[in-house]
Coordinates of C-alpha atoms in Angstrom, one line a residue:
M1173 CA -27.5 -27.2 65.5
S1174 CA -28.7 -24.1 63.7
A1175 CA -30.0 -21.0 65.5
A1176 CA -33.6 -21.9 64.4
Q1177 CA -33.1 -25.4 65.8
R1178 CA -31.7 -24.1 69.1
Y1179 CA -34.7 -21.8 69.5
R1180 CA -37.2 -24.6 68.8
Y1181 CA -35.3 -26.9 71.1
V1182 CA -35.7 -24.5 74.1
H1183 CA -39.4 -24.0 73.5
D1184 CA -40.1 -27.7 73.1
Y1185 CA -38.0 -28.8 76.1
P1186 CA -40.3 -30.3 78.9
F1187 CA -38.8 -28.2 81.7
W1188 CA -41.9 -29.0 83.9
K1189 CA -40.9 -32.7 83.9
V1190 CA -37.5 -32.0 85.6
A1191 CA -38.3 -32.2 89.3
N1192 CA -34.8 -31.8 90.6
V1193 CA -34.1 -28.0 91.0
N1194 CA -30.3 -28.4 90.8
Q1195 CA -30.6 -30.4 87.6
L1196 CA -32.9 -27.8 86.2
S1197 CA -30.4 -25.0 87.2
S1198 CA -27.5 -26.8 85.5
L1199 CA -29.5 -27.6 82.4
L1200 CA -30.5 -24.0 81.8
A1201 CA -27.0 -22.7 82.6
Q1202 CA -25.6 -24.9 79.8
M1203 CA -28.3 -23.6 77.4
V1204 CA -27.5 -20.0 78.3
E1205 CA -23.7 -20.6 77.8
V1206 CA -24.2 -22.0 74.3
A1207 CA -26.6 -19.2 73.3
D1208 CA -24.3 -16.5 74.6
F1209 CA -21.2 -18.1 72.8
K1210 CA -23.1 -18.4 69.5
K1211 CA -24.5 -14.9 70.0
D1212 CA -27.9 -16.4 69.3
Y1213 CA -30.1 -13.6 70.4
H1214 CA -33.5 -15.2 69.6
T1215 CA -32.6 -18.2 71.8
Q1216 CA -31.3 -15.9 74.5
I1217 CA -34.7 -14.2 74.5
A1218 CA -36.5 -17.5 74.9
L1219 CA -34.2 -18.6 77.7
S1220 CA -34.8 -15.3 79.6
Y1221 CA -38.5 -16.1 79.4
Y1222 CA -38.1 -19.6 80.9
L1223 CA -35.6 -18.4 83.5
A1224 CA -38.3 -15.9 84.7
L1225 CA -40.9 -18.6 84.9
I1226 CA -38.7 -21.3 86.5
G1227 CA -36.8 -18.9 88.7
T1228 CA -39.7 -18.9 91.3
N1229 CA -38.8 -22.5 92.2
V1230 CA -37.2 -22.7 95.7
G1231 CA -33.4 -23.4 95.4
F1232 CA -33.1 -22.5 91.7
K1233 CA -29.8 -20.9 90.8
F1234 CA -29.6 -18.4 88.0
P1235 CA -26.7 -18.8 85.5
K1236 CA -23.7 -16.5 86.0
G1237 CA -24.2 -13.0 84.5
K1238 CA -27.9 -13.3 84.4
P1239 CA -30.5 -11.3 86.5
T1240 CA -31.6 -13.1 89.7
S1241 CA -35.3 -12.1 89.7
I1242 CA -38.4 -12.6 87.6
S1243 CA -38.6 -8.9 86.9
G1244 CA -34.9 -8.8 85.9
E1245 CA -35.2 -11.6 83.4
F1246 CA -38.3 -10.1 81.8
E1247 CA -36.4 -6.7 81.6
E1248 CA -33.4 -8.5 80.1
M1249 CA -35.7 -10.3 77.6
Q1250 CA -37.4 -6.9 76.6
R1251 CA -34.0 -5.2 76.2
I1252 CA -32.5 -7.8 73.9
A1253 CA -35.7 -8.2 71.9
S1254 CA -36.0 -4.4 71.4
Q1255 CA -32.4 -4.1 70.3
Q1256 CA -32.6 -7.0 67.9
G1257 CA -36.0 -6.0 66.4
Y1258 CA -38.1 -9.0 67.8
D1259 CA -41.3 -7.0 68.3
I1260 CA -43.4 -10.0 69.4
E1261 CA -40.9 -11.0 72.1
A1262 CA -40.5 -7.4 73.3
L1263 CA -44.3 -7.0 73.8
I1264 CA -44.5 -10.4 75.5
A1265 CA -41.7 -9.4 77.9
A1266 CA -43.5 -6.1 78.7
A1267 CA -46.9 -7.8 79.3
S1268 CA -45.3 -10.6 81.3
L1269 CA -43.3 -8.1 83.4
T1270 CA -46.5 -6.2 84.2
N1271 CA -48.3 -9.4 84.9
S1272 CA -45.7 -10.6 87.3
L1273 CA -45.6 -7.3 89.2
Y1274 CA -49.4 -7.4 89.6
L1275 CA -49.5 -11.0 90.8
G1276 CA -46.6 -10.2 93.2
Q1277 CA -48.8 -7.3 94.5
K1278 CA -46.1 -4.8 93.5
I1279 CA -48.4 -2.7 91.5
S1280 CA -52.1 -1.8 92.0
S1281 CA -55.0 -3.1 90.0
E1282 CA -55.4 0.4 88.4
Q1283 CA -51.8 0.5 87.2
Y1284 CA -52.0 -3.1 86.0
Y1285 CA -55.2 -2.5 84.1
V1286 CA -53.7 0.6 82.4
D1287 CA -50.2 -0.7 81.8
I1288 CA -51.0 -4.1 80.3
Q1289 CA -53.7 -3.1 77.8
P1290 CA -51.3 -1.4 75.3
S1291 CA -49.1 -4.5 75.1
L1292 CA -52.1 -6.8 74.6
E1293 CA -53.7 -4.5 71.9
Q1294 CA -50.4 -4.3 70.0
L1295 CA -50.0 -8.1 70.3
Q1296 CA -53.5 -8.5 68.9
E1297 CA -52.7 -6.3 66.0
L1298 CA -49.6 -8.4 65.3
G1299 CA -51.6 -11.6 65.8
F1300 CA -51.9 -13.6 69.0
E1301 CA -51.2 -16.8 67.0
K1302 CA -47.6 -15.7 66.7
C1303 CA -47.3 -15.8 70.5
R1304 CA -48.1 -19.5 71.1
D1305 CA -44.5 -20.2 72.2
Y1306 CA -44.9 -17.8 75.1
N1307 CA -48.2 -19.2 76.5
I1308 CA -50.2 -16.1 75.6
A1309 CA -53.3 -17.8 77.1
S1310 CA -51.8 -17.4 80.6
I1311 CA -51.4 -13.6 80.2
L1312 CA -54.9 -13.3 78.7
F1313 CA -56.3 -15.4 81.6
D1314 CA -54.7 -13.3 84.3
F1315 CA -56.0 -10.1 82.8
S1316 CA -59.4 -11.6 82.4
K1317 CA -59.3 -12.6 86.1
C1318 CA -58.4 -9.0 87.0
L1319 CA -61.4 -7.7 85.0
W1320 CA -63.6 -10.4 86.7
D1321 CA -62.5 -9.2 90.2
L1322 CA -63.4 -5.7 89.1
G1323 CA -66.9 -6.9 88.3
D1324 CA -66.4 -6.2 84.6
F1325 CA -67.7 -9.6 83.5
D1326 CA -68.5 -8.9 79.9
K1327 CA -65.1 -7.5 79.1
A1328 CA -63.5 -10.4 81.0
Y1329 CA -65.6 -12.7 78.8
L1330 CA -64.1 -11.2 75.7
Y1331 CA -60.6 -11.8 76.8
L1332 CA -61.5 -15.3 78.0
R1333 CA -62.8 -16.1 74.6
I1334 CA -59.6 -15.1 73.0
A1335 CA -57.6 -17.1 75.6
E1336 CA -59.9 -20.1 74.7
R1337 CA -58.4 -20.2 71.2
Y1338 CA -54.9 -20.7 72.6
I1339 CA -55.4 -23.0 75.6
E1340 CA -54.2 -26.6 75.0
P1341 CA -55.7 -29.8 76.6
T1342 CA -52.2 -31.1 77.6
I1343 CA -50.6 -32.0 80.9
E1344 CA -48.4 -28.9 80.6
G1345 CA -51.2 -26.6 79.5
G1346 CA -53.9 -28.2 81.6
F1347 CA -54.0 -25.6 84.4
H1348 CA -54.9 -22.7 82.1
Y1349 CA -57.1 -25.0 80.0
T1350 CA -59.2 -25.8 83.1
Q1351 CA -59.2 -22.3 84.5
V1352 CA -60.3 -20.6 81.3
L1353 CA -63.1 -23.1 80.7
S1354 CA -64.2 -22.8 84.4
Y1355 CA -64.6 -19.0 84.2
L1356 CA -66.5 -19.3 80.9
Q1357 CA -68.8 -21.9 82.4
T1358 CA -69.5 -19.6 85.4
Y1359 CA -70.1 -16.6 83.1
W1360 CA -72.9 -18.4 81.2
K1361 CA -74.3 -19.9 84.4
N1362 CA -74.6 -16.4 85.9
K1363 CA -76.4 -15.4 82.6
K1364 CA -78.7 -18.4 83.2
E1365 CA -77.6 -19.8 79.8
Y1366 CA -77.4 -23.3 81.3
N1367 CA -76.9 -25.1 78.0
K1368 CA -73.8 -23.0 77.1
S1369 CA -72.5 -23.4 80.7
M1370 CA -73.0 -27.2 80.5
I1371 CA -70.8 -27.4 77.4
Y1372 CA -67.8 -26.0 79.3
A1373 CA -68.5 -28.1 82.4
K1374 CA -68.5 -31.3 80.2
R1375 CA -65.3 -30.2 78.4
I1376 CA -63.6 -29.9 81.8
L1377 CA -64.9 -33.3 82.9
A1378 CA -63.8 -35.0 79.7
F1379 CA -60.3 -33.5 80.0
H1380 CA -59.7 -34.7 83.5
Q1381 CA -61.2 -38.1 82.8
N1382 CA -58.5 -38.5 80.2
F1383 CA -55.7 -36.8 82.2
H1384 CA -52.8 -39.1 83.1
S1385 CA -49.7 -38.1 85.0
D1386 CA -47.3 -39.8 87.4
I1387 CA -46.6 -36.6 89.3
P1388 CA -48.6 -36.8 92.6
E1389 CA -49.5 -33.1 92.6
H1390 CA -50.9 -33.3 89.1
K1391 CA -53.0 -36.4 89.9
Y1392 CA -54.4 -34.8 93.1
W1393 CA -55.3 -31.7 91.2
S1394 CA -56.9 -33.6 88.3
E1395 CA -59.0 -35.7 90.7
F1396 CA -60.2 -32.5 92.4
W1397 CA -61.4 -31.1 89.1
L1398 CA -63.0 -34.4 88.2
N1399 CA -65.1 -34.1 91.3
F1400 CA -65.7 -30.4 90.9
A1401 CA -66.9 -30.7 87.2
S1402 CA -69.3 -33.5 88.1
I1403 CA -70.8 -31.4 90.9
D1404 CA -71.1 -28.4 88.5
I1405 CA -72.9 -30.5 85.9
A1406 CA -75.3 -31.8 88.6
S1407 CA -75.9 -28.3 89.8
L1408 CA -76.7 -27.1 86.2
L1409 CA -79.0 -30.0 85.6
L1410 CA -80.8 -29.2 88.9
D1411 CA -81.2 -25.5 87.8
Q1412 CA -82.8 -26.8 84.6
G1413 CA -85.2 -29.1 86.4
K1414 CA -83.4 -32.3 85.2
I1415 CA -83.4 -33.8 88.7
K1416 CA -82.9 -37.5 87.7
E1417 CA -80.0 -36.8 85.5
G1418 CA -78.6 -34.4 88.1
E1419 CA -78.7 -37.1 90.8
V1420 CA -76.4 -39.3 88.6
Y1421 CA -73.7 -36.6 88.4
A1422 CA -74.1 -35.5 92.0
S1423 CA -73.7 -39.1 93.3
K1424 CA -70.8 -39.7 90.9
G1425 CA -69.0 -36.6 92.2
F1426 CA -69.7 -37.5 95.8
Q1427 CA -68.4 -41.0 95.3
L1428 CA -65.3 -39.7 93.6
I1429 CA -64.4 -37.7 96.7
K1430 CA -65.0 -40.6 98.9
S1431 CA -62.9 -43.0 96.9
R1432 CA -60.1 -41.0 95.5
L1433 CA -59.4 -38.2 98.0
S1434 CA -58.2 -38.5 101.6
L1435 CA -60.9 -37.4 103.9
D1436 CA -58.3 -36.3 106.5
T1437 CA -57.3 -33.3 104.5
V1438 CA -59.1 -29.9 104.8
V1439 CA -59.4 -29.6 101.0
S1440 CA -61.1 -33.1 100.8
K1441 CA -63.6 -32.2 103.5
Q1442 CA -64.4 -28.9 101.8
A1443 CA -64.9 -30.7 98.5
E1444 CA -67.1 -33.3 100.2
F1445 CA -69.2 -30.5 101.7
D1446 CA -69.7 -28.9 98.3
A1447 CA -70.7 -32.2 96.8
L1448 CA -73.3 -32.7 99.6
M1449 CA -74.7 -29.2 98.9
V1450 CA -75.6 -30.5 95.4
L1451 CA -76.6 -34.0 96.3
I1452 CA -79.0 -33.1 99.2
P1453 CA -81.4 -30.9 97.2
V1454 CA -81.5 -33.5 94.5
K1455 CA -82.6 -36.1 97.0
L1456 CA -85.1 -33.7 98.5
K1457 CA -86.7 -33.0 95.1
L1458 CA -86.9 -36.7 94.4
K1459 CA -88.5 -37.1 97.8
K1460 CA -85.9 -39.6 98.9
I1461 CA -86.2 -38.3 102.5
N1462 CA -84.6 -41.4 104.1
E1463 CA -81.4 -40.7 102.2
V1464 CA -81.3 -37.1 103.1
A1465 CA -80.9 -37.5 106.9
P1466 CA -77.5 -39.2 106.9
L1467 CA -76.3 -36.7 104.2
L1468 CA -77.3 -33.7 106.4
K1469 CA -75.6 -35.3 109.4
L1470 CA -72.4 -35.7 107.4
A1471 CA -72.5 -32.1 106.2
N1472 CA -73.1 -30.9 109.8
N1473 CA -70.1 -32.9 111.0
I1474 CA -67.8 -31.4 108.3
K1475 CA -69.1 -27.9 109.2
T1476 CA -68.4 -28.5 112.9
S1477 CA -64.9 -29.7 112.2
L1478 CA -63.9 -26.9 109.8
E1479 CA -65.8 -23.9 111.1
P1480 CA -63.9 -23.2 114.4
D1481 CA -60.6 -22.8 112.6
G1482 CA -62.2 -20.7 109.8
K1483 CA -61.5 -23.3 107.2
L1484 CA -65.0 -23.3 105.9
D1485 CA -66.3 -20.2 104.1
Y1486 CA -68.5 -18.2 106.4
F1487 CA -71.5 -18.2 104.0
K1488 CA -71.3 -21.8 102.9
P1489 CA -73.6 -23.1 105.7
L1490 CA -76.4 -21.0 104.2
R1491 CA -77.5 -23.7 101.8
L1492 CA -77.1 -26.3 104.6
Y1493 CA -79.5 -24.3 106.8
K1494 CA -82.1 -24.0 103.9
Y1495 CA -81.9 -27.7 103.1
S1496 CA -82.2 -28.6 106.8
S1497 CA -85.3 -26.4 107.1
E1498 CA -86.8 -28.0 104.1
Y1499 CA -86.0 -31.5 105.4
Y1500 CA -87.5 -30.9 108.9
E1501 CA -90.6 -29.4 107.4
K1502 CA -91.1 -32.5 105.3
V1503 CA -90.7 -34.8 108.3
G1504 CA -93.1 -32.6 110.4
S1505 CA -90.5 -31.2 112.8
Y1506 CA -91.7 -27.6 112.4
A1507 CA -89.8 -26.1 115.4
E1508 CA -86.5 -27.4 114.0
A1509 CA -87.5 -26.2 110.6
L1510 CA -88.2 -22.7 111.9
R1511 CA -84.9 -22.7 113.8
Y1512 CA -83.0 -23.4 110.6
T1513 CA -85.1 -20.9 108.7
H1514 CA -84.0 -18.2 111.2
L1515 CA -80.3 -19.3 110.9
A1516 CA -80.6 -19.2 107.1
Q1517 CA -82.3 -15.7 107.2
M1518 CA -79.6 -14.2 109.4
L1519 CA -76.9 -15.6 107.3
Q1520 CA -78.7 -14.5 104.1
D1521 CA -79.0 -10.9 105.5
S1522 CA -75.3 -11.0 106.3
L1523 CA -74.5 -12.3 102.8
N1524 CA -76.6 -9.6 101.2
R1525 CA -74.8 -6.9 103.1
R1526 CA -71.5 -8.5 102.2
N1527 CA -72.5 -8.7 98.5
D1528 CA -73.7 -5.0 98.6
A1529 CA -70.4 -4.0 100.1
Q1530 CA -68.5 -6.1 97.6
K1531 CA -70.4 -4.5 94.7
L1532 CA -69.7 -1.1 96.2
S1533 CA -66.1 -2.0 96.5
Q1534 CA -66.0 -3.3 92.9
M1535 CA -67.7 -0.1 91.7
Q1536 CA -65.2 2.0 93.7
L1537 CA -62.3 0.0 92.3
R1538 CA -63.6 0.3 88.8
Y1539 CA -64.0 4.0 89.3
E1540 CA -60.4 4.3 90.5
V1541 CA -59.3 2.2 87.6
E1542 CA -61.1 4.4 85.1
K1543 CA -59.9 7.5 86.9
Y1544 CA -56.3 6.3 86.8
A1545 CA -56.7 5.3 83.1
N1546 CA -58.2 8.7 82.2
H1547 CA -55.3 10.4 84.1
V1548 CA -52.7 8.4 82.2
K1549 CA -54.6 9.1 79.0
A1550 CA -54.7 12.8 79.7
I1551 CA -50.9 12.8 80.3
E1552 CA -50.4 10.9 77.1
S1553 CA -52.6 13.3 75.3
E1554 CA -50.6 16.2 76.7
K1555 CA -47.4 14.6 75.7
Q1556 CA -48.8 14.0 72.2
L1557 CA -50.0 17.6 72.0
Q1558 CA -46.6 18.8 73.0
K1559 CA -45.0 16.5 70.4
Y1560 CA -47.3 17.9 67.7
L1561 CA -46.6 21.5 68.8
R1562 CA -42.9 20.8 68.8
N1563 CA -43.1 19.1 65.4
A1564 CA -45.2 22.0 64.1
I1565 CA -42.6 24.6 65.3
I1566 CA -39.8 22.6 63.7
L1567 CA -41.8 22.4 60.5
I1568 CA -42.5 26.2 60.5
L1569 CA -38.9 26.9 61.2
L1570 CA -37.9 24.6 58.3
L1571 CA -40.4 26.3 56.1
V1572 CA -39.1 29.8 57.1
L1573 CA -35.5 28.7 56.6
G1574 CA -36.5 27.2 53.2
L1575 CA -38.2 30.5 52.2
V1576 CA -35.2 32.5 53.4
Y1577 CA -32.9 30.2 51.4
V1578 CA -35.1 30.4 48.3
N1579 CA -35.3 34.2 48.6
H1580 CA -31.6 34.5 49.1
Q1581 CA -30.9 32.3 46.0
R1582 CA -33.4 34.5 44.0
L1583 CA -31.7 37.7 45.2
R1584 CA -28.3 36.2 44.4
H1585 CA -29.5 35.2 40.9
K1586 CA -31.1 38.7 40.4
H1587 CA -27.8 40.3 41.6
R1588 CA -25.8 38.2 39.2
E1589 CA -28.1 39.1 36.4
Q1590 CA -27.8 42.8 37.3
E1591 CA -24.0 42.5 37.5
S1592 CA -24.0 40.7 34.1
E1593 CA -26.2 43.4 32.6
L1594 CA -24.0 46.2 34.0
E1595 CA -20.9 44.5 32.8
A1596 CA -22.4 44.2 29.3
A1597 CA -23.5 47.8 29.3
Q1598 CA -20.1 48.9 30.4
N1599 CA -18.5 46.9 27.6
E1600 CA -21.0 48.2 25.1
L1601 CA -20.4 51.8 26.2
A1602 CA -16.7 51.4 26.2
W1603 CA -16.9 49.8 22.7
Q1604 CA -19.0 52.7 21.5
T1605 CA -16.8 55.3 23.0
K1606 CA -13.7 53.6 21.5
H1607 CA -15.6 53.4 18.2
F1608 CA -16.4 57.1 18.4
R1609 CA -12.8 58.0 19.1
N1610 CA -11.6 55.9 16.2
M1611 CA -14.2 57.5 14.0
S1612 CA -13.2 60.9 15.2
E1613 CA -9.5 60.2 14.4
L1614 CA -10.5 58.9 11.0
I1615 CA -12.6 62.1 10.3
E1616 CA -9.7 64.3 11.4
S1617 CA -7.3 62.4 9.2
L1618 CA -9.7 62.6 6.3
R1619 CA -10.1 66.4 6.7
Q1620 CA -6.4 66.8 6.7
E1621 CA -6.0 64.7 3.6
N1622 CA -8.8 66.6 2.0
E1623 CA -6.9 69.9 2.3
K1624 CA -4.1 68.4 0.4
L1625 CA -6.3 67.1 -2.5
N1626 CA -6.9 69.2 -5.5
A1627 CA -10.3 70.2 -6.2
S1628 CA -12.3 68.0 -8.6
D1629 CA -15.9 67.7 -9.7
N1630 CA -16.9 65.0 -7.3
Q1631 CA -14.5 66.0 -4.4
L1632 CA -17.2 67.9 -2.5
E1633 CA -19.8 65.3 -3.0
H1634 CA -17.4 62.5 -1.8
F1635 CA -16.5 64.5 1.3
E1636 CA -20.1 65.2 2.3
K1637 CA -21.0 61.6 2.1
L1638 CA -18.0 60.7 4.2
I1639 CA -19.0 63.3 6.8
S1640 CA -22.6 62.3 6.9
S1641 CA -21.6 58.7 7.5
T1642 CA -19.8 59.5 10.7
I1643 CA -22.5 61.8 12.2
L1644 CA -24.6 60.0 14.9
T1645 CA -28.2 59.3 14.0
D1646 CA -31.1 59.6 16.3
E1647 CA -31.2 55.9 16.7
G1648 CA -27.5 55.8 17.5
W1649 CA -28.0 58.4 20.2
T1650 CA -30.9 56.5 21.6
N1651 CA -28.8 53.3 21.9
F1652 CA -25.9 55.3 23.3
K1653 CA -28.2 56.9 26.0
R1654 CA -29.6 53.4 26.9
M1655 CA -26.1 52.0 27.5
F1656 CA -25.0 55.2 29.3
E1657 CA -28.0 54.9 31.7
K1658 CA -27.1 51.3 32.6
V1659 CA -23.5 52.3 33.4
H1660 CA -24.4 55.6 35.1
P1661 CA -28.0 55.0 36.3
G1662 CA -29.9 58.1 37.3
Y1663 CA -27.2 60.5 36.1
M1664 CA -29.3 62.1 33.4
Q1665 CA -32.4 62.2 35.5
S1666 CA -30.5 63.8 38.3
A1667 CA -29.1 66.5 35.9
K1668 CA -32.6 67.2 34.6
E1669 CA -34.0 67.6 38.0
K1670 CA -31.1 69.8 39.2
Y1671 CA -31.0 71.9 36.0
P1672 CA -34.4 71.7 34.4
D1673 CA -33.7 74.4 31.7
L1674 CA -30.9 72.4 30.0
T1675 CA -31.3 71.8 26.3
N1676 CA -30.8 68.4 24.6
A1677 CA -27.5 69.6 23.1
E1678 CA -26.3 70.6 26.6
L1679 CA -27.4 67.2 28.0
R1680 CA -25.5 65.4 25.3
L1681 CA -22.4 67.4 26.1
M1682 CA -22.7 66.5 29.8
M1683 CA -22.9 62.8 28.8
L1684 CA -19.8 63.0 26.5
E1685 CA -17.8 64.9 29.1
K1686 CA -18.7 62.2 31.6
L1687 CA -16.8 59.8 29.3
D1688 CA -13.7 62.1 29.3
L1689 CA -13.8 62.7 25.5
S1690 CA -11.8 65.5 23.9
T1691 CA -13.4 68.5 22.3
Q1692 CA -12.5 67.3 18.8
E1693 CA -13.9 63.8 19.6
M1694 CA -17.1 65.3 20.8
A1695 CA -17.4 67.5 17.7
N1696 CA -16.8 64.6 15.4
M1697 CA -19.3 62.4 17.2
I1698 CA -22.1 65.0 17.1
G1699 CA -21.1 66.2 13.6
V1700 CA -20.4 69.8 14.5
N1701 CA -17.2 71.9 14.6
K1702 CA -15.2 72.6 17.7
N1703 CA -16.5 76.1 18.1
T1704 CA -20.0 74.8 18.5
I1705 CA -18.7 72.5 21.3
H1706 CA -17.0 75.5 22.9
Q1707 CA -20.1 77.6 22.8
T1708 CA -22.3 74.8 24.1
R1709 CA -19.9 74.2 26.9
L1710 CA -19.9 78.0 27.9
R1711 CA -23.7 78.0 28.0
L1712 CA -23.7 74.8 30.1
R1713 CA -21.2 76.2 32.6
K1714 CA -23.1 79.4 32.9
K1715 CA -26.4 77.6 33.7
T1716 CA -24.7 75.3 36.2
L1717 CA -22.8 78.0 37.9
D1718 CA -25.9 80.3 38.1
K1719 CA -27.8 77.4 39.6
S1720 CA -25.1 76.7 42.1

């Protein structure tokens, strides 16, 4: 069996049909063992879900190594689903855990209201249709019921409508199918939209007319709703003024109770009383007075038997008093009619006070819910703001570091360029200095050779050309100064500032002396004799010494 087949097998298995708890414990233990051995995480998640649901059965034994509570199983389910990337299952587990804590009265309505909504909203974004394996209708119904109890009927209706899309008219899904439709029917009845309410009542009736189960509890439950739906339809017809048609459904509901349910049980008597509270006004409106008397007597007998033990709702006799007053007025027993009118008025006043208190309580509870929700929202907003600030600080730091790094790289690049330029200038200056020295040596050699030569017509002309070719030009000096400034930046500027009356010849001499050239090399480079160099040096020394 593949992993997909195992997963499907678990969800399709009719656990609800296994009545023996020991057999159910053994069956699930085997499934868990196989899923664990195969490391089939998806199936493990599904089994955690069913263990949480089935674990409420008395006597059920959890498999070894598994949590032993509903909360534990849902937490285990959420942990595995989150680790393995099953987003739907993780959200289902979170919602189911919150739901179970609320139903077990371990968290308040306020906390339940706030905690479960994010999971439902995320599931809605992912698509509720993907949650069918996990009975999403039950979660939606429980949240709708919470909203209903808070008095927020319109919001409850919205979630009931979503749940309606996923309820199934099957034996297994019959409970939530009936409950969702019943609340929708009541919603429209309260809105006085009787036709819409009738649609849901008839759907409930049709489902239970076709419901077949061999399990006694299921049969009893279905027969109860068969009666209840018939009575509801009769009541709706009565509200619309369809008295004749209402009589048919009211009589049918009453007979169903008489024939199918044991009248020795409290629930049966309560159901019979409810049926009478619909059948009696129908008979009164149809003026079948003779049929009303035995029905009123039966209703009073049920009231008398249930009321002392508190097994009949305190306000249910209200309608009995009203119908009794109407009956006695029609038969001319005005004293009795007045007595029941007083009883009805007293109970009505009490009911009004109860309803006002209930509305106030609902308003207070809704206020507390909204207050708690706003508080949680404020905390989340504060956390989000702190997160934004933290991220902004990190971003700013990264930008600063980036700018520092870029600036550092730029400075390094500029420094390398400057080093390269300095090295090139040094090489160029060294080359020029060497060239000058070589030229100086060549000139000196030529002069010495010249003295040995005999005079000739073109000797002087040849010598002058040679000499002129070695004397530095203005352009040569300009290039030389440029290279010198790169190697010794600021040297000449400093000399000018310190000795402002120096001549260009003296400045040139300072530059050449900085290069450690000999007197002869200097003379050859400038194109003068050594005496000129000596004289210039004397003037230079005098000026610098005087300045010092």
